[in-house]
């Protein structure tokens, strides 16, 4: 059995109070996060929120301004410790794959195995290429391969040295939509087979939900919520988190005595928030069309679009300035101009205090 077919000795990752400043820019602000051996955690957030900087500090490509990074209980970055990248046992995979253009595919994969005897390094690299289905391209150069094939070479190269943790920065974003889903599935299947610990950066919430055991949602250098994909989607801790995962209908309202009255009915105020301005968030799939007069409110359909797996209608409701989006089964929604009733799945409403958003 080649070394490549063995499971990895998956490492844990522990970040404590990690901070990074670039001049006046606070790129990462007091981040604490643990990743268990074999776990896949996604760093998710908008452009510029600090995801890549955090990943680079774990890799050893940046030195934290403050805080500690530990891999498998060993401090690799801290006030008086800095272990260089090549001694951390991390595998790296970037958006542009960073393959060496002047090296063959096999030489690219062998590159990280320089400390091994040449014959052994070659055998491992060949096994890694075979595992990602690219053995026949061993003697080719990167430019001769498609984007999807280059991605698989980068994966084989990152995994060949049997890293304790694999760090991936937007690893699927250079692939076209059709290929992305297949390569993403194949990649995650290989990582599960090897029992890898994975920290992966993405700005795409659907991708994060597809691949992560846990998601760490970042905003302005901080982790604002971390948890299982379903927890973040169903129980977002803030309007920011709710908006990130869903194209939310937002209704501005006022909380009084624990109640929030809106043209779409009365909702419970956020716990412990007291009286004041708040926002009621309703997902387009939690609103349904009913006969006029039989829902909580009536309105007129403004537009109706076919989007493949579902249709999306906009409806101007009596008493509300902004139209609401409502999702229906394909071909099932009413036509523009129709007078309709709208019902709400009350239990799914998300109510947030407006303060702090
Ligand atoms: P993206 O998704 O666009 O890659 P990101 O969430 O990965 O964004 P980072 O690349 O980590 O964000 O950047 C966080 C902040 O730090 C940004 O304001 C960025 O301009 C700044 N920054 C990152 N690297 C440097 C650097 N080497 N020098 C100066 N500023 C930097």
XYZ file of C-alpha atoms and ligand atoms in Angstrom:
388
model
C 0.000 0.000 0.000
C 1.373 3.415 -0.989
C 1.662 6.004 1.763
C -0.879 8.136 -0.069
C -3.765 5.747 0.466
C -3.408 5.877 4.254
C -5.624 8.127 6.367
C -3.976 11.348 7.484
C -2.803 11.916 11.039
C -5.341 14.720 11.303
C -4.326 17.596 13.568
C -6.459 19.944 15.650
C -6.248 23.723 15.284
C -6.635 26.222 18.093
C -6.703 29.983 17.564
C -6.708 32.198 20.671
C -7.249 35.944 20.491
C -5.574 36.196 17.109
C -5.170 39.672 15.650
C -3.531 41.063 12.526
C -3.002 44.700 11.609
C -1.614 46.123 8.380
C -0.781 49.755 9.151
C -4.083 51.304 10.194
C -6.133 48.315 8.921
C -7.328 45.847 11.519
C -7.657 42.813 9.216
C -8.304 40.181 11.917
C -9.612 41.222 15.301
C -9.423 38.950 18.344
C -10.398 35.673 16.672
C -10.680 32.493 18.722
C -11.648 29.245 16.993
C -10.969 25.531 17.348
C -11.101 22.924 14.612
C -11.215 19.282 15.723
C -9.202 16.528 14.000
C -11.057 15.434 10.858
C -13.429 18.403 10.936
C -14.124 20.727 7.981
C -14.645 24.338 9.024
C -15.498 27.121 6.564
C -14.446 30.727 7.086
C -17.312 32.557 5.419
C -17.725 36.264 4.800
C -17.816 39.151 2.374
C -14.740 40.357 0.526
C -12.216 42.039 2.820
C -13.530 40.626 6.123
C -10.201 38.945 6.949
C -10.719 35.312 5.860
C -7.548 34.995 3.799
C -5.450 36.798 6.395
C -6.648 34.349 9.059
C -5.833 31.378 6.824
C -2.385 32.812 6.067
C -1.653 33.132 9.798
C -2.478 29.446 10.284
C -0.214 28.594 7.341
C 2.645 30.692 8.715
C 2.613 33.085 5.739
C 1.735 35.964 8.107
C 2.819 36.454 11.668
C -0.058 37.451 13.994
C 0.198 40.867 15.622
C -1.212 39.258 18.779
C -2.658 35.951 19.949
C -1.661 32.319 19.551
C -2.003 29.663 16.874
C -1.593 26.010 17.924
C -1.614 22.896 15.772
C -2.247 19.635 17.604
C -1.503 21.349 20.904
C 1.849 22.750 19.745
C 2.125 26.525 19.618
C 3.250 27.527 16.119
C 2.700 31.282 16.438
C 2.592 33.414 19.555
C 4.315 36.318 21.272
C 7.654 34.503 21.376
C 7.145 31.611 18.940
C 7.062 31.463 15.176
C 7.308 28.151 13.338
C 7.871 28.625 9.567
C 5.289 27.234 7.127
C 7.363 24.234 6.009
C 7.614 22.985 9.597
C 3.907 23.233 10.427
C 2.595 20.168 8.580
C -0.011 22.219 6.713
C -1.189 21.668 3.135
C -2.105 24.719 1.088
C -4.436 25.136 -1.815
C -5.121 28.523 -3.380
C -7.742 29.860 -5.738
C -5.247 30.080 -8.623
C -3.740 26.634 -7.726
C -0.205 28.154 -7.830
C 1.242 25.324 -9.916
C 4.790 25.811 -11.199
C 4.453 26.316 -14.983
C 7.944 25.046 -15.819
C 7.546 21.780 -13.858
C 5.667 18.720 -15.099
C 2.530 17.604 -13.289
C 4.473 14.848 -11.532
C 7.266 17.280 -10.559
C 4.661 19.694 -9.203
C 3.211 16.996 -6.948
C 6.676 15.764 -5.920
C 7.721 19.309 -4.988
C 6.570 19.131 -1.353
C 8.191 15.717 -0.831
C 11.825 16.842 -1.199
C 12.785 15.479 2.232
C 11.959 11.905 1.095
C 14.226 9.637 -0.999
C 13.512 10.361 -4.682
C 12.008 6.932 -5.485
C 9.643 7.104 -2.502
C 8.618 10.677 -3.315
C 7.875 9.654 -6.885
C 5.789 6.648 -5.781
C 3.698 8.830 -3.444
C 3.220 11.520 -6.092
C 2.164 8.918 -8.644
C -0.309 7.409 -6.183
C -1.701 10.881 -5.412
C -2.138 11.639 -9.119
C -3.766 8.258 -9.682
C -6.190 8.921 -6.822
C -7.384 12.146 -8.458
C -7.610 10.388 -11.849
C -4.677 12.173 -13.486
C -1.959 9.519 -13.710
C -1.861 9.809 -17.501
C -0.935 13.520 -17.320
C 2.186 12.990 -15.160
C 4.587 14.171 -17.898
C 2.453 17.109 -19.101
C 2.797 20.744 -18.060
C 0.088 22.719 -16.174
C -0.968 24.821 -19.197
C -1.879 21.611 -21.044
C -4.580 20.799 -18.455
C -8.093 22.197 -18.005
C -8.957 24.310 -14.959
C -10.637 21.339 -13.268
C -7.613 19.131 -13.876
C -5.264 21.800 -12.533
C -7.439 21.999 -9.417
C -7.017 18.255 -8.915
C -3.245 18.518 -9.367
C -3.194 21.226 -6.690
C -5.213 18.946 -4.413
C -2.874 16.001 -5.004
C 0.140 18.243 -4.338
C -1.353 19.620 -1.118
C -2.211 16.153 0.200
C 0.886 14.220 -0.925
C 3.011 15.216 2.121
C 0.201 13.938 4.414
C -0.459 17.303 6.121
C -2.088 17.466 9.563
C -4.428 20.161 8.254
C -5.391 21.307 4.769
C -5.919 25.047 4.260
C -7.919 25.993 1.172
C -8.620 29.525 -0.081
C -11.619 29.694 -2.455
C -10.500 26.390 -4.030
C -13.476 26.047 -6.381
C -14.107 29.630 -7.433
C -12.077 29.471 -10.652
C -14.188 26.631 -12.011
C -17.277 27.154 -14.094
C -20.605 26.350 -12.453
C -21.065 22.989 -14.178
C -17.645 21.691 -13.178
C -17.588 23.317 -9.744
C -20.230 21.070 -8.204
C -18.675 17.851 -9.456
C -15.116 18.804 -8.458
C -16.309 20.059 -5.084
C -18.026 16.750 -4.388
C -15.013 14.716 -5.517
C -12.647 16.876 -3.471
C -14.704 16.626 -0.299
C -15.119 12.855 -0.782
C -11.329 12.452 -0.989
C -10.821 14.630 2.092
C -13.396 12.595 4.040
C -11.755 9.347 2.893
C -8.426 10.629 4.222
C -9.982 11.915 7.459
C -8.458 15.353 6.816
C -8.803 18.389 9.047
C -9.791 21.206 6.695
C -10.054 24.974 7.050
C -11.551 26.457 3.906
C -12.269 30.047 2.904
C -15.324 30.898 0.846
C -17.628 33.864 0.303
C -20.455 31.616 -0.940
C -22.983 30.598 1.758
C -24.373 27.719 -0.315
C -20.886 26.312 -0.841
C -20.180 26.662 2.883
C -23.374 24.781 3.760
C -22.519 22.047 1.255
C -19.031 21.296 2.538
C -18.694 22.448 6.149
C -19.246 20.580 9.387
C -19.144 24.027 10.961
C -19.178 27.538 9.562
C -17.407 30.524 11.142
C -19.127 33.633 9.780
C -16.801 36.657 9.710
C -17.474 40.371 9.581
C -14.887 43.159 9.790
C -12.149 40.859 11.046
C -14.239 39.115 13.698
C -16.111 35.829 13.894
C -19.700 36.922 14.511
C -21.221 33.435 14.700
C -19.914 29.870 14.474
C -21.880 26.663 14.319
C -23.334 23.897 12.173
C -24.723 25.137 8.833
C -28.279 24.471 9.948
C -27.817 26.432 13.189
C -26.605 29.481 11.309
C -29.372 29.257 8.731
C -32.233 28.572 11.125
C -31.013 30.514 14.149
C -28.941 33.452 12.878
C -27.718 35.517 15.819
C -27.999 38.803 13.942
C -29.677 40.427 10.976
C -26.244 40.343 9.300
C -26.093 36.535 9.612
C -29.712 36.135 8.475
C -29.082 38.302 5.412
C -25.935 36.382 4.576
C -27.786 33.095 4.185
C -31.015 34.290 2.646
C -32.504 36.974 0.412
C -34.676 38.082 3.316
C -37.856 40.179 3.215
C -37.328 42.849 5.873
C -40.157 44.722 7.570
C -39.251 47.621 9.830
C -41.406 47.630 12.968
C -41.455 48.618 16.634
C -41.371 46.247 19.621
C -43.679 47.095 22.513
C -44.255 44.943 25.588
C -42.753 41.906 23.890
C -44.909 42.234 20.766
C -44.098 43.435 17.274
C -47.127 44.477 15.223
C -46.839 44.487 11.413
C -49.270 44.371 8.468
C -48.345 40.664 8.313
C -49.465 39.949 11.860
C -48.002 40.084 15.346
C -44.606 38.543 16.118
C -42.766 37.956 19.385
C -40.134 40.608 20.106
C -36.504 39.435 20.356
C -35.802 38.099 23.826
C -34.299 40.597 26.219
C -34.247 43.402 23.634
C -36.838 45.676 25.289
C -38.987 48.176 23.421
C -37.733 49.924 20.297
C -37.111 49.653 16.589
C -36.725 46.183 15.193
C -36.738 44.273 11.919
C -38.952 41.290 11.117
C -37.242 39.013 8.573
C -39.333 36.623 6.496
C -37.772 34.191 4.050
C -39.386 34.114 0.582
C -40.191 30.419 1.117
C -42.046 31.111 4.379
C -44.729 33.212 2.678
C -47.480 31.528 0.671
C -50.260 32.597 -1.644
C -53.837 31.941 -0.524
C -57.234 33.192 -1.705
C -57.800 36.936 -1.148
C -59.220 37.563 2.325
C -58.090 34.208 3.734
C -54.487 35.077 4.665
C -53.049 37.692 7.010
C -52.982 40.361 4.328
C -53.969 40.928 0.706
C -51.996 42.497 -2.118
C -51.337 42.606 -5.837
C -48.720 40.540 -7.682
C -46.165 42.842 -9.246
C -43.917 40.355 -11.053
C -43.434 36.631 -11.420
C -40.250 34.954 -12.616
C -39.399 31.391 -13.502
C -36.032 30.496 -11.911
C -35.797 26.778 -12.625
C -36.207 24.926 -9.325
C -38.737 27.501 -8.099
C -40.547 30.681 -9.141
C -40.124 34.044 -7.437
C -42.966 36.557 -7.278
C -42.952 40.085 -5.911
C -46.142 41.291 -4.279
C -47.202 44.771 -3.169
C -49.097 44.223 0.074
C -51.702 46.520 1.575
C -50.027 48.665 4.231
C -46.405 47.960 3.200
C -44.260 50.273 1.075
C -41.781 47.729 -0.249
C -42.854 44.690 -2.285
C -42.192 41.286 -0.700
C -40.590 38.312 -2.447
C -42.503 35.035 -2.321
C -41.181 31.715 -3.521
C -43.516 29.196 -5.167
C -43.264 25.849 -6.885
C -42.385 26.194 -10.587
C -45.392 27.401 -12.571
C -47.579 27.568 -9.454
C -47.617 31.279 -8.631
C -50.341 33.781 -9.645
C -49.814 36.099 -12.626
C -48.783 39.748 -12.408
C -51.769 41.977 -11.646
C -53.650 39.266 -9.726
C -55.149 40.177 -6.337
C -53.977 37.622 -3.777
C -53.963 36.779 -0.099
C -50.680 36.025 1.653
C -50.150 33.665 4.594
C -47.028 33.564 6.780
C -45.300 30.650 8.507
C -45.074 32.542 11.793
C -42.733 30.119 13.522
C -40.068 30.792 10.879
C -40.024 34.587 11.287
C -36.701 36.077 12.394
C -37.039 39.174 14.585
C -34.022 41.333 15.427
C -33.563 44.500 17.372
C -32.561 47.256 14.917
C -29.828 48.499 17.273
C -26.368 47.469 16.143
C -27.176 46.642 12.534
P -11.390 38.384 -0.178
O -12.548 37.454 -0.091
O -11.640 39.576 -1.060
O -10.092 37.699 -0.478
P -10.814 38.395 2.658
O -12.004 38.243 3.532
O -9.983 37.200 2.420
O -11.235 39.062 1.283
P -8.367 39.647 3.488
O -7.688 39.423 2.178
O -7.953 38.825 4.632
O -9.954 39.557 3.316
O -8.187 41.199 3.852
C -8.668 41.765 5.057
C -8.284 43.240 5.093
O -6.861 43.371 5.248
C -8.639 44.008 3.833
O -9.012 45.321 4.209
C -7.339 44.021 3.056
O -7.278 45.143 2.196
C -6.306 44.101 4.169
N -5.029 43.425 3.822
C -4.868 42.105 3.585
N -3.567 41.829 3.338
C -2.902 43.005 3.403
C -1.515 43.391 3.262
N -0.572 42.493 3.006
N -1.223 44.684 3.407
C -2.173 45.604 3.680
N -3.481 45.312 3.863
C -3.841 44.046 3.724
